[in-house]
Every structure is written in C-alpha cells, then in structure tokens.
Amino acid sequence: MPSSPLASVLFVCVHNAGRSQMAAGFLSHLAGDRIEVRSAGSVPGDQVNPSAVEAMKEVGVDIAGAEPKILTTEAVQASDYVITMGCGDACPIFPGKKYLDWALEDPAGKGVEAVRPIRDEIKTRIEALIAEIDAAQEA
C-alpha cells in the first residue's frame, strides 16, 4: 500500500449536497486511503440532501456526517482530478489538472426513488475513475 495517495480528486456541484457528496462517498468507500477525496460547491447548500443520504445508506455508504463546503481555489490547486457536475463556469481552471464534466441529473428536491438511478450512475463512473487512476500508476 502506498504511503501517499495515488491521486487527489475533487468533486464539484452547485450545492455540494447531492451528486458531489455521493461521488465522494463512493470514492472514499471503494478506494479507501489510496485516493484523496474532496468535494465542494460553488453555492453550498445548508445540508446534504436527505434523499442522497438515504440512497447511499441503502448500498452501505454513510454520508450522513458530510457537510456542504464552499469551492476554493486551494482545493482545485491541491487536486489532480477535478470532476464537475453541473457547476458550469464556477470552477477555476489550472494547468496540469485533469478536468471531467459528468452530466448527471440533479437530485435536489427528489425522493429516494428518483435518486437511486443517479446514485447507481455515479457508482459506475467512480469504478471507472478508480480503474483509470490505477492504470495511470501502472503505466
């Protein structure tokens, strides 16, 4: 096991209350300490979406203690991957970072039934991201 993380990933959405929190939860759960995980929002909400918390609990990932955080330039600079989820132009761009934009439906205001397919799509993308990071380390 490496003494330092293989990579650092920052997930960004507008409110840092749904998509980015679910993505951060999955990445922490699936990669452990191999990958450093951050999440933030351009206009953070007051709390993490309760439907997102419930949907993640169903698959054994606890994000109940997570809190929305403001997006900072420092968080972007400290990350190798910056994955945006509908925050548009709010995310600062720095050379040498890998930027990905994941077009995912916003779970805001939706019940847990509507959040499940979003959660499952995020998990699929997280598994692919972990494989990409692992492959880059082996190259």
PDB file of N, CA and C in Angstrom, residues 15-112:
ATOM      1  N   HIS A  15     -24.486  22.909  -5.175  1.00  0.00           N
ATOM      2  CA  HIS A  15     -24.799  22.981  -3.751  1.00  0.00           C
ATOM      3  C   HIS A  15     -23.968  22.051  -2.871  1.00  0.00           C
ATOM      4  N   ASN A  16     -23.158  21.177  -3.477  1.00  0.00           N
ATOM      5  CA  ASN A  16     -22.351  20.206  -2.722  1.00  0.00           C
ATOM      6  C   ASN A  16     -23.236  19.456  -1.731  1.00  0.00           C
ATOM      7  N   ALA A  17     -24.438  19.109  -2.199  1.00  0.00           N
ATOM      8  CA  ALA A  17     -25.408  18.486  -1.305  1.00  0.00           C
ATOM      9  C   ALA A  17     -25.920  17.143  -1.822  1.00  0.00           C
ATOM     10  N   GLY A  18     -25.646  16.809  -3.085  1.00  0.00           N
ATOM     11  CA  GLY A  18     -26.181  15.581  -3.657  1.00  0.00           C
ATOM     12  C   GLY A  18     -25.143  14.815  -4.441  1.00  0.00           C
ATOM     13  N   ARG A  19     -25.002  15.169  -5.725  1.00  0.00           N
ATOM     14  CA  ARG A  19     -24.119  14.415  -6.630  1.00  0.00           C
ATOM     15  C   ARG A  19     -22.684  14.355  -6.132  1.00  0.00           C
ATOM     16  N   SER A  20     -22.115  15.502  -5.798  1.00  0.00           N
ATOM     17  CA  SER A  20     -20.703  15.516  -5.382  1.00  0.00           C
ATOM     18  C   SER A  20     -20.510  14.778  -4.060  1.00  0.00           C
ATOM     19  N   GLN A  21     -21.502  14.841  -3.174  1.00  0.00           N
ATOM     20  CA  GLN A  21     -21.385  14.116  -1.897  1.00  0.00           C
ATOM     21  C   GLN A  21     -21.481  12.606  -2.120  1.00  0.00           C
ATOM     22  N   MET A  22     -22.384  12.178  -3.014  1.00  0.00           N
ATOM     23  CA  MET A  22     -22.481  10.751  -3.307  1.00  0.00           C
ATOM     24  C   MET A  22     -21.198  10.255  -3.966  1.00  0.00           C
ATOM     25  N   ALA A  23     -20.655  11.040  -4.901  1.00  0.00           N
ATOM     26  CA  ALA A  23     -19.415  10.647  -5.576  1.00  0.00           C
ATOM     27  C   ALA A  23     -18.264  10.543  -4.583  1.00  0.00           C
ATOM     28  N   ALA A  24     -18.146  11.523  -3.702  1.00  0.00           N
ATOM     29  CA  ALA A  24     -17.082  11.499  -2.702  1.00  0.00           C
ATOM     30  C   ALA A  24     -17.256  10.297  -1.772  1.00  0.00           C
ATOM     31  N   GLY A  25     -18.494  10.018  -1.394  1.00  0.00           N
ATOM     32  CA  GLY A  25     -18.761   8.871  -0.528  1.00  0.00           C
ATOM     33  C   GLY A  25     -18.358   7.557  -1.178  1.00  0.00           C
ATOM     34  N   PHE A  26     -18.744   7.383  -2.447  1.00  0.00           N
ATOM     35  CA  PHE A  26     -18.372   6.156  -3.166  1.00  0.00           C
ATOM     36  C   PHE A  26     -16.857   6.036  -3.325  1.00  0.00           C
ATOM     37  N   LEU A  27     -16.198   7.129  -3.704  1.00  0.00           N
ATOM     38  CA  LEU A  27     -14.751   7.049  -3.931  1.00  0.00           C
ATOM     39  C   LEU A  27     -14.024   6.709  -2.628  1.00  0.00           C
ATOM     40  N   SER A  28     -14.393   7.342  -1.535  1.00  0.00           N
ATOM     41  CA  SER A  28     -13.780   7.022  -0.238  1.00  0.00           C
ATOM     42  C   SER A  28     -14.046   5.567   0.147  1.00  0.00           C
ATOM     43  N   HIS A  29     -15.265   5.119  -0.075  1.00  0.00           N
ATOM     44  CA  HIS A  29     -15.666   3.755   0.288  1.00  0.00           C
ATOM     45  C   HIS A  29     -14.928   2.714  -0.552  1.00  0.00           C
ATOM     46  N   LEU A  30     -14.831   2.956  -1.859  1.00  0.00           N
ATOM     47  CA  LEU A  30     -14.264   1.956  -2.779  1.00  0.00           C
ATOM     48  C   LEU A  30     -12.744   2.004  -2.866  1.00  0.00           C
ATOM     49  N   ALA A  31     -12.147   3.176  -2.690  1.00  0.00           N
ATOM     50  CA  ALA A  31     -10.694   3.306  -2.841  1.00  0.00           C
ATOM     51  C   ALA A  31      -9.966   3.407  -1.500  1.00  0.00           C
ATOM     52  N   GLY A  32     -10.703   3.633  -0.437  1.00  0.00           N
ATOM     53  CA  GLY A  32     -10.049   3.776   0.864  1.00  0.00           C
ATOM     54  C   GLY A  32      -9.101   4.963   0.850  1.00  0.00           C
ATOM     55  N   ASP A  33      -7.946   4.785   1.464  1.00  0.00           N
ATOM     56  CA  ASP A  33      -6.996   5.897   1.527  1.00  0.00           C
ATOM     57  C   ASP A  33      -6.036   5.928   0.327  1.00  0.00           C
ATOM     58  N   ARG A  34      -6.293   5.089  -0.678  1.00  0.00           N
ATOM     59  CA  ARG A  34      -5.436   5.098  -1.872  1.00  0.00           C
ATOM     60  C   ARG A  34      -5.618   6.374  -2.687  1.00  0.00           C
ATOM     61  N   ILE A  35      -6.806   6.995  -2.573  1.00  0.00           N
ATOM     62  CA  ILE A  35      -7.108   8.207  -3.333  1.00  0.00           C
ATOM     63  C   ILE A  35      -7.655   9.246  -2.359  1.00  0.00           C
ATOM     64  N   GLU A  36      -7.086  10.437  -2.415  1.00  0.00           N
ATOM     65  CA  GLU A  36      -7.559  11.536  -1.566  1.00  0.00           C
ATOM     66  C   GLU A  36      -8.832  12.111  -2.184  1.00  0.00           C
ATOM     67  N   VAL A  37      -9.845  12.343  -1.356  1.00  0.00           N
ATOM     68  CA  VAL A  37     -11.149  12.770  -1.846  1.00  0.00           C
ATOM     69  C   VAL A  37     -11.561  14.097  -1.234  1.00  0.00           C
ATOM     70  N   ARG A  38     -12.043  15.008  -2.094  1.00  0.00           N
ATOM     71  CA  ARG A  38     -12.608  16.276  -1.644  1.00  0.00           C
ATOM     72  C   ARG A  38     -13.916  16.500  -2.393  1.00  0.00           C
ATOM     73  N   SER A  39     -14.793  17.304  -1.808  1.00  0.00           N
ATOM     74  CA  SER A  39     -15.975  17.750  -2.538  1.00  0.00           C
ATOM     75  C   SER A  39     -16.273  19.177  -2.119  1.00  0.00           C
ATOM     76  N   ALA A  40     -16.915  19.916  -3.027  1.00  0.00           N
ATOM     77  CA  ALA A  40     -17.224  21.319  -2.744  1.00  0.00           C
ATOM     78  C   ALA A  40     -18.328  21.783  -3.675  1.00  0.00           C
ATOM     79  N   GLY A  41     -18.874  22.954  -3.355  1.00  0.00           N
ATOM     80  CA  GLY A  41     -19.923  23.527  -4.183  1.00  0.00           C
ATOM     81  C   GLY A  41     -19.678  24.994  -4.451  1.00  0.00           C
ATOM     82  N   SER A  42     -20.131  25.451  -5.614  1.00  0.00           N
ATOM     83  CA  SER A  42     -19.973  26.873  -5.946  1.00  0.00           C
ATOM     84  C   SER A  42     -20.905  27.731  -5.090  1.00  0.00           C
ATOM     85  N   VAL A  43     -22.064  27.186  -4.718  1.00  0.00           N
ATOM     86  CA  VAL A  43     -23.005  27.849  -3.811  1.00  0.00           C
ATOM     87  C   VAL A  43     -23.519  26.761  -2.857  1.00  0.00           C
ATOM     88  N   PRO A  44     -22.738  26.421  -1.821  1.00  0.00           N
ATOM     89  CA  PRO A  44     -23.081  25.272  -0.980  1.00  0.00           C
ATOM     90  C   PRO A  44     -24.446  25.416  -0.308  1.00  0.00           C
ATOM     91  N   GLY A  45     -25.149  24.284  -0.207  1.00  0.00           N
ATOM     92  CA  GLY A  45     -26.434  24.246   0.477  1.00  0.00           C
ATOM     93  C   GLY A  45     -26.245  24.220   1.982  1.00  0.00           C
ATOM     94  N   ASP A  46     -27.365  24.159   2.694  1.00  0.00           N
ATOM     95  CA  ASP A  46     -27.330  24.126   4.157  1.00  0.00           C
ATOM     96  C   ASP A  46     -27.026  22.736   4.702  1.00  0.00           C
ATOM     97  N   GLN A  47     -27.395  21.715   3.932  1.00  0.00           N
ATOM     98  CA  GLN A  47     -27.200  20.338   4.399  1.00  0.00           C
ATOM     99  C   GLN A  47     -27.133  19.410   3.195  1.00  0.00           C
ATOM    100  N   VAL A  48     -26.624  18.206   3.431  1.00  0.00           N
ATOM    101  CA  VAL A  48     -26.611  17.196   2.385  1.00  0.00           C
ATOM    102  C   VAL A  48     -28.054  16.727   2.170  1.00  0.00           C
ATOM    103  N   ASN A  49     -28.408  16.517   0.916  1.00  0.00           N
ATOM    104  CA  ASN A  49     -29.750  16.088   0.518  1.00  0.00           C
ATOM    105  C   ASN A  49     -30.128  14.794   1.268  1.00  0.00           C
ATOM    106  N   PRO A  50     -31.209  14.824   2.069  1.00  0.00           N
ATOM    107  CA  PRO A  50     -31.603  13.623   2.825  1.00  0.00           C
ATOM    108  C   PRO A  50     -31.889  12.416   1.930  1.00  0.00           C
ATOM    109  N   SER A  51     -32.403  12.639   0.731  1.00  0.00           N
ATOM    110  CA  SER A  51     -32.641  11.514  -0.186  1.00  0.00           C
ATOM    111  C   SER A  51     -31.329  10.901  -0.653  1.00  0.00           C
ATOM    112  N   ALA A  52     -30.301  11.729  -0.841  1.00  0.00           N
ATOM    113  CA  ALA A  52     -28.979  11.213  -1.210  1.00  0.00           C
ATOM    114  C   ALA A  52     -28.390  10.408  -0.051  1.00  0.00           C
ATOM    115  N   VAL A  53     -28.539  10.912   1.165  1.00  0.00           N
ATOM    116  CA  VAL A  53     -28.045  10.189   2.348  1.00  0.00           C
ATOM    117  C   VAL A  53     -28.722   8.826   2.440  1.00  0.00           C
ATOM    118  N   GLU A  54     -30.038   8.794   2.263  1.00  0.00           N
ATOM    119  CA  GLU A  54     -30.804   7.547   2.352  1.00  0.00           C
ATOM    120  C   GLU A  54     -30.414   6.571   1.236  1.00  0.00           C
ATOM    121  N   ALA A  55     -30.296   7.080   0.003  1.00  0.00           N
ATOM    122  CA  ALA A  55     -29.931   6.231  -1.133  1.00  0.00           C
ATOM    123  C   ALA A  55     -28.547   5.613  -0.932  1.00  0.00           C
ATOM    124  N   MET A  56     -27.615   6.380  -0.384  1.00  0.00           N
ATOM    125  CA  MET A  56     -26.272   5.850  -0.141  1.00  0.00           C
ATOM    126  C   MET A  56     -26.279   4.837   0.999  1.00  0.00           C
ATOM    127  N   LYS A  57     -27.089   5.087   2.011  1.00  0.00           N
ATOM    128  CA  LYS A  57     -27.178   4.149   3.133  1.00  0.00           C
ATOM    129  C   LYS A  57     -27.646   2.784   2.644  1.00  0.00           C
ATOM    130  N   GLU A  58     -28.528   2.778   1.644  1.00  0.00           N
ATOM    131  CA  GLU A  58     -29.042   1.523   1.080  1.00  0.00           C
ATOM    132  C   GLU A  58     -27.941   0.645   0.501  1.00  0.00           C
ATOM    133  N   VAL A  59     -26.838   1.246   0.058  1.00  0.00           N
ATOM    134  CA  VAL A  59     -25.730   0.480  -0.521  1.00  0.00           C
ATOM    135  C   VAL A  59     -24.518   0.438   0.416  1.00  0.00           C
ATOM    136  N   GLY A  60     -24.756   0.766   1.685  1.00  0.00           N
ATOM    137  CA  GLY A  60     -23.710   0.613   2.695  1.00  0.00           C
ATOM    138  C   GLY A  60     -22.691   1.723   2.769  1.00  0.00           C
ATOM    139  N   VAL A  61     -23.028   2.905   2.251  1.00  0.00           N
ATOM    140  CA  VAL A  61     -22.100   4.041   2.303  1.00  0.00           C
ATOM    141  C   VAL A  61     -22.760   5.149   3.125  1.00  0.00           C
ATOM    142  N   ASP A  62     -22.108   5.538   4.214  1.00  0.00           N
ATOM    143  CA  ASP A  62     -22.667   6.531   5.125  1.00  0.00           C
ATOM    144  C   ASP A  62     -22.109   7.917   4.816  1.00  0.00           C
ATOM    145  N   ILE A  63     -22.975   8.800   4.307  1.00  0.00           N
ATOM    146  CA  ILE A  63     -22.561  10.195   4.075  1.00  0.00           C
ATOM    147  C   ILE A  63     -23.349  11.142   4.985  1.00  0.00           C
ATOM    148  N   ALA A  64     -23.995  10.587   6.006  1.00  0.00           N
ATOM    149  CA  ALA A  64     -24.837  11.394   6.901  1.00  0.00           C
ATOM    150  C   ALA A  64     -24.046  12.499   7.608  1.00  0.00           C
ATOM    151  N   GLY A  65     -22.775  12.265   7.870  1.00  0.00           N
ATOM    152  CA  GLY A  65     -21.965  13.264   8.579  1.00  0.00           C
ATOM    153  C   GLY A  65     -21.334  14.305   7.672  1.00  0.00           C
ATOM    154  N   ALA A  66     -21.531  14.180   6.375  1.00  0.00           N
ATOM    155  CA  ALA A  66     -20.924  15.121   5.433  1.00  0.00           C
ATOM    156  C   ALA A  66     -21.626  16.476   5.502  1.00  0.00           C
ATOM    157  N   GLU A  67     -20.877  17.536   5.219  1.00  0.00           N
ATOM    158  CA  GLU A  67     -21.433  18.886   5.199  1.00  0.00           C
ATOM    159  C   GLU A  67     -21.017  19.583   3.914  1.00  0.00           C
ATOM    160  N   PRO A  68     -21.938  20.328   3.295  1.00  0.00           N
ATOM    161  CA  PRO A  68     -21.570  21.095   2.095  1.00  0.00           C
ATOM    162  C   PRO A  68     -20.455  22.094   2.406  1.00  0.00           C
ATOM    163  N   LYS A  69     -19.504  22.196   1.463  1.00  0.00           N
ATOM    164  CA  LYS A  69     -18.358  23.086   1.622  1.00  0.00           C
ATOM    165  C   LYS A  69     -18.253  24.008   0.406  1.00  0.00           C
ATOM    166  N   ILE A  70     -17.709  25.193   0.621  1.00  0.00           N
ATOM    167  CA  ILE A  70     -17.527  26.154  -0.462  1.00  0.00           C
ATOM    168  C   ILE A  70     -16.320  25.744  -1.319  1.00  0.00           C
ATOM    169  N   LEU A  71     -16.466  25.904  -2.612  1.00  0.00           N
ATOM    170  CA  LEU A  71     -15.373  25.644  -3.536  1.00  0.00           C
ATOM    171  C   LEU A  71     -14.302  26.711  -3.367  1.00  0.00           C
ATOM    172  N   THR A  72     -13.057  26.278  -3.171  1.00  0.00           N
ATOM    173  CA  THR A  72     -11.944  27.226  -3.040  1.00  0.00           C
ATOM    174  C   THR A  72     -10.908  26.958  -4.119  1.00  0.00           C
ATOM    175  N   THR A  73     -10.189  27.992  -4.473  1.00  0.00           N
ATOM    176  CA  THR A  73      -9.083  27.870  -5.424  1.00  0.00           C
ATOM    177  C   THR A  73      -8.060  26.865  -4.910  1.00  0.00           C
ATOM    178  N   GLU A  74      -7.817  26.876  -3.593  1.00  0.00           N
ATOM    179  CA  GLU A  74      -6.839  25.966  -2.991  1.00  0.00           C
ATOM    180  C   GLU A  74      -7.231  24.507  -3.179  1.00  0.00           C
ATOM    181  N   ALA A  75      -8.526  24.206  -3.053  1.00  0.00           N
ATOM    182  CA  ALA A  75      -8.975  22.822  -3.231  1.00  0.00           C
ATOM    183  C   ALA A  75      -8.721  22.360  -4.664  1.00  0.00           C
ATOM    184  N   VAL A  76      -8.955  23.246  -5.630  1.00  0.00           N
ATOM    185  CA  VAL A  76      -8.704  22.894  -7.034  1.00  0.00           C
ATOM    186  C   VAL A  76      -7.206  22.691  -7.250  1.00  0.00           C
ATOM    187  N   GLN A  77      -6.399  23.608  -6.736  1.00  0.00           N
ATOM    188  CA  GLN A  77      -4.938  23.511  -6.920  1.00  0.00           C
ATOM    189  C   GLN A  77      -4.366  22.245  -6.301  1.00  0.00           C
ATOM    190  N   ALA A  78      -4.968  21.763  -5.209  1.00  0.00           N
ATOM    191  CA  ALA A  78      -4.451  20.595  -4.493  1.00  0.00           C
ATOM    192  C   ALA A  78      -4.927  19.273  -5.096  1.00  0.00           C
ATOM    193  N   SER A  79      -5.735  19.327  -6.145  1.00  0.00           N
ATOM    194  CA  SER A  79      -6.338  18.116  -6.715  1.00  0.00           C
ATOM    195  C   SER A  79      -5.743  17.775  -8.076  1.00  0.00           C
ATOM    196  N   ASP A  80      -5.603  16.473  -8.338  1.00  0.00           N
ATOM    197  CA  ASP A  80      -5.141  16.001  -9.647  1.00  0.00           C
ATOM    198  C   ASP A  80      -6.300  15.928 -10.637  1.00  0.00           C
ATOM    199  N   TYR A  81      -7.461  15.522 -10.139  1.00  0.00           N
ATOM    200  CA  TYR A  81      -8.674  15.405 -10.952  1.00  0.00           C
ATOM    201  C   TYR A  81      -9.713  16.352 -10.387  1.00  0.00           C
ATOM    202  N   VAL A  82     -10.372  17.099 -11.260  1.00  0.00           N
ATOM    203  CA  VAL A  82     -11.473  17.972 -10.867  1.00  0.00           C
ATOM    204  C   VAL A  82     -12.681  17.534 -11.687  1.00  0.00           C
ATOM    205  N   ILE A  83     -13.685  17.001 -10.997  1.00  0.00           N
ATOM    206  CA  ILE A  83     -14.860  16.465 -11.672  1.00  0.00           C
ATOM    207  C   ILE A  83     -16.052  17.346 -11.341  1.00  0.00           C
ATOM    208  N   THR A  84     -16.554  18.024 -12.378  1.00  0.00           N
ATOM    209  CA  THR A  84     -17.686  18.924 -12.185  1.00  0.00           C
ATOM    210  C   THR A  84     -18.978  18.203 -12.543  1.00  0.00           C
ATOM    211  N   MET A  85     -20.037  18.625 -11.890  1.00  0.00           N
ATOM    212  CA  MET A  85     -21.353  18.021 -12.067  1.00  0.00           C
ATOM    213  C   MET A  85     -22.389  19.131 -12.130  1.00  0.00           C
ATOM    214  N   GLY A  86     -22.318  19.908 -13.182  1.00  0.00           N
ATOM    215  CA  GLY A  86     -23.320  20.945 -13.359  1.00  0.00           C
ATOM    216  C   GLY A  86     -23.005  22.269 -12.693  1.00  0.00           C
ATOM    217  N   CYS A  87     -21.730  22.563 -12.413  1.00  0.00           N
ATOM    218  CA  CYS A  87     -21.429  23.856 -11.799  1.00  0.00           C
ATOM    219  C   CYS A  87     -21.017  24.887 -12.838  1.00  0.00           C
ATOM    220  N   GLY A  88     -21.016  24.507 -14.107  1.00  0.00           N
ATOM    221  CA  GLY A  88     -20.746  25.474 -15.171  1.00  0.00           C
ATOM    222  C   GLY A  88     -19.367  26.092 -15.077  1.00  0.00           C
ATOM    223  N   ASP A  89     -19.319  27.396 -15.202  1.00  0.00           N
ATOM    224  CA  ASP A  89     -18.042  28.115 -15.249  1.00  0.00           C
ATOM    225  C   ASP A  89     -17.501  28.481 -13.879  1.00  0.00           C
ATOM    226  N   ALA A  90     -18.152  28.046 -12.808  1.00  0.00           N
ATOM    227  CA  ALA A  90     -17.747  28.471 -11.470  1.00  0.00           C
ATOM    228  C   ALA A  90     -16.415  27.871 -11.036  1.00  0.00           C
ATOM    229  N   CYS A  91     -15.978  26.811 -11.695  1.00  0.00           N
ATOM    230  CA  CYS A  91     -14.773  26.118 -11.269  1.00  0.00           C
ATOM    231  C   CYS A  91     -13.536  26.731 -11.928  1.00  0.00           C
ATOM    232  N   PRO A  92     -12.561  27.188 -11.121  1.00  0.00           N
ATOM    233  CA  PRO A  92     -11.349  27.752 -11.711  1.00  0.00           C
ATOM    234  C   PRO A  92     -10.536  26.685 -12.457  1.00  0.00           C
ATOM    235  N   ILE A  93      -9.869  27.083 -13.510  1.00  0.00           N
ATOM    236  CA  ILE A  93      -9.095  26.166 -14.346  1.00  0.00           C
ATOM    237  C   ILE A  93      -7.604  26.412 -14.109  1.00  0.00           C
ATOM    238  N   PHE A  94      -6.874  25.336 -13.841  1.00  0.00           N
ATOM    239  CA  PHE A  94      -5.429  25.412 -13.652  1.00  0.00           C
ATOM    240  C   PHE A  94      -4.753  24.397 -14.559  1.00  0.00           C
ATOM    241  N   PRO A  95      -3.611  24.743 -15.122  1.00  0.00           N
ATOM    242  CA  PRO A  95      -2.895  23.789 -15.969  1.00  0.00           C
ATOM    243  C   PRO A  95      -2.445  22.571 -15.159  1.00  0.00           C
ATOM    244  N   GLY A  96      -2.375  21.433 -15.843  1.00  0.00           N
ATOM    245  CA  GLY A  96      -1.865  20.224 -15.217  1.00  0.00           C
ATOM    246  C   GLY A  96      -2.902  19.409 -14.463  1.00  0.00           C
ATOM    247  N   LYS A  97      -4.130  19.886 -14.411  1.00  0.00           N
ATOM    248  CA  LYS A  97      -5.204  19.140 -13.754  1.00  0.00           C
ATOM    249  C   LYS A  97      -6.011  18.414 -14.821  1.00  0.00           C
ATOM    250  N   LYS A  98      -6.596  17.308 -14.461  1.00  0.00           N
ATOM    251  CA  LYS A  98      -7.495  16.610 -15.387  1.00  0.00           C
ATOM    252  C   LYS A  98      -8.915  17.007 -15.013  1.00  0.00           C
ATOM    253  N   TYR A  99      -9.606  17.645 -15.961  1.00  0.00           N
ATOM    254  CA  TYR A  99     -10.977  18.087 -15.732  1.00  0.00           C
ATOM    255  C   TYR A  99     -11.942  17.152 -16.449  1.00  0.00           C
ATOM    256  N   LEU A 100     -12.949  16.708 -15.735  1.00  0.00           N
ATOM    257  CA  LEU A 100     -14.012  15.888 -16.303  1.00  0.00           C
ATOM    258  C   LEU A 100     -15.337  16.541 -15.929  1.00  0.00           C
ATOM    259  N   ASP A 101     -16.279  16.535 -16.850  1.00  0.00           N
ATOM    260  CA  ASP A 101     -17.612  17.036 -16.541  1.00  0.00           C
ATOM    261  C   ASP A 101     -18.586  15.874 -16.666  1.00  0.00           C
ATOM    262  N   TRP A 102     -19.187  15.511 -15.562  1.00  0.00           N
ATOM    263  CA  TRP A 102     -20.150  14.417 -15.542  1.00  0.00           C
ATOM    264  C   TRP A 102     -21.543  15.016 -15.598  1.00  0.00           C
ATOM    265  N   ALA A 103     -22.239  14.803 -16.700  1.00  0.00           N
ATOM    266  CA  ALA A 103     -23.614  15.286 -16.847  1.00  0.00           C
ATOM    267  C   ALA A 103     -24.536  14.316 -16.116  1.00  0.00           C
ATOM    268  N   LEU A 104     -24.930  14.700 -14.918  1.00  0.00           N
ATOM    269  CA  LEU A 104     -25.789  13.873 -14.078  1.00  0.00           C
ATOM    270  C   LEU A 104     -27.004  14.675 -13.662  1.00  0.00           C
ATOM    271  N   GLU A 105     -28.137  14.019 -13.596  1.00  0.00           N
ATOM    272  CA  GLU A 105     -29.349  14.686 -13.153  1.00  0.00           C
ATOM    273  C   GLU A 105     -29.171  15.180 -11.717  1.00  0.00           C
ATOM    274  N   ASP A 106     -29.704  16.369 -11.428  1.00  0.00           N
ATOM    275  CA  ASP A 106     -29.614  16.944 -10.088  1.00  0.00           C
ATOM    276  C   ASP A 106     -30.660  16.285  -9.192  1.00  0.00           C
ATOM    277  N   PRO A 107     -30.231  15.682  -8.062  1.00  0.00           N
ATOM    278  CA  PRO A 107     -31.189  15.024  -7.178  1.00  0.00           C
ATOM    279  C   PRO A 107     -31.950  15.984  -6.254  1.00  0.00           C
ATOM    280  N   ALA A 108     -31.678  17.280  -6.336  1.00  0.00           N
ATOM    281  CA  ALA A 108     -32.320  18.249  -5.442  1.00  0.00           C
ATOM    282  C   ALA A 108     -33.841  18.152  -5.543  1.00  0.00           C
ATOM    283  N   GLY A 109     -34.482  18.067  -4.393  1.00  0.00           N
ATOM    284  CA  GLY A 109     -35.930  18.053  -4.336  1.00  0.00           C
ATOM    285  C   GLY A 109     -36.581  16.748  -4.739  1.00  0.00           C
ATOM    286  N   LYS A 110     -35.780  15.721  -5.008  1.00  0.00           N
ATOM    287  CA  LYS A 110     -36.326  14.438  -5.444  1.00  0.00           C
ATOM    288  C   LYS A 110     -36.343  13.445  -4.280  1.00  0.00           C
ATOM    289  N   GLY A 111     -37.275  12.498  -4.345  1.00  0.00           N
ATOM    290  CA  GLY A 111     -37.342  11.442  -3.348  1.00  0.00           C
ATOM    291  C   GLY A 111     -36.287  10.378  -3.609  1.00  0.00           C
ATOM    292  N   VAL A 112     -36.112   9.482  -2.662  1.00  0.00           N
ATOM    293  CA  VAL A 112     -35.070   8.463  -2.753  1.00  0.00           C
ATOM    294  C   VAL A 112     -35.244   7.576  -3.993  1.00  0.00           C
TER     295      VAL A 112
END
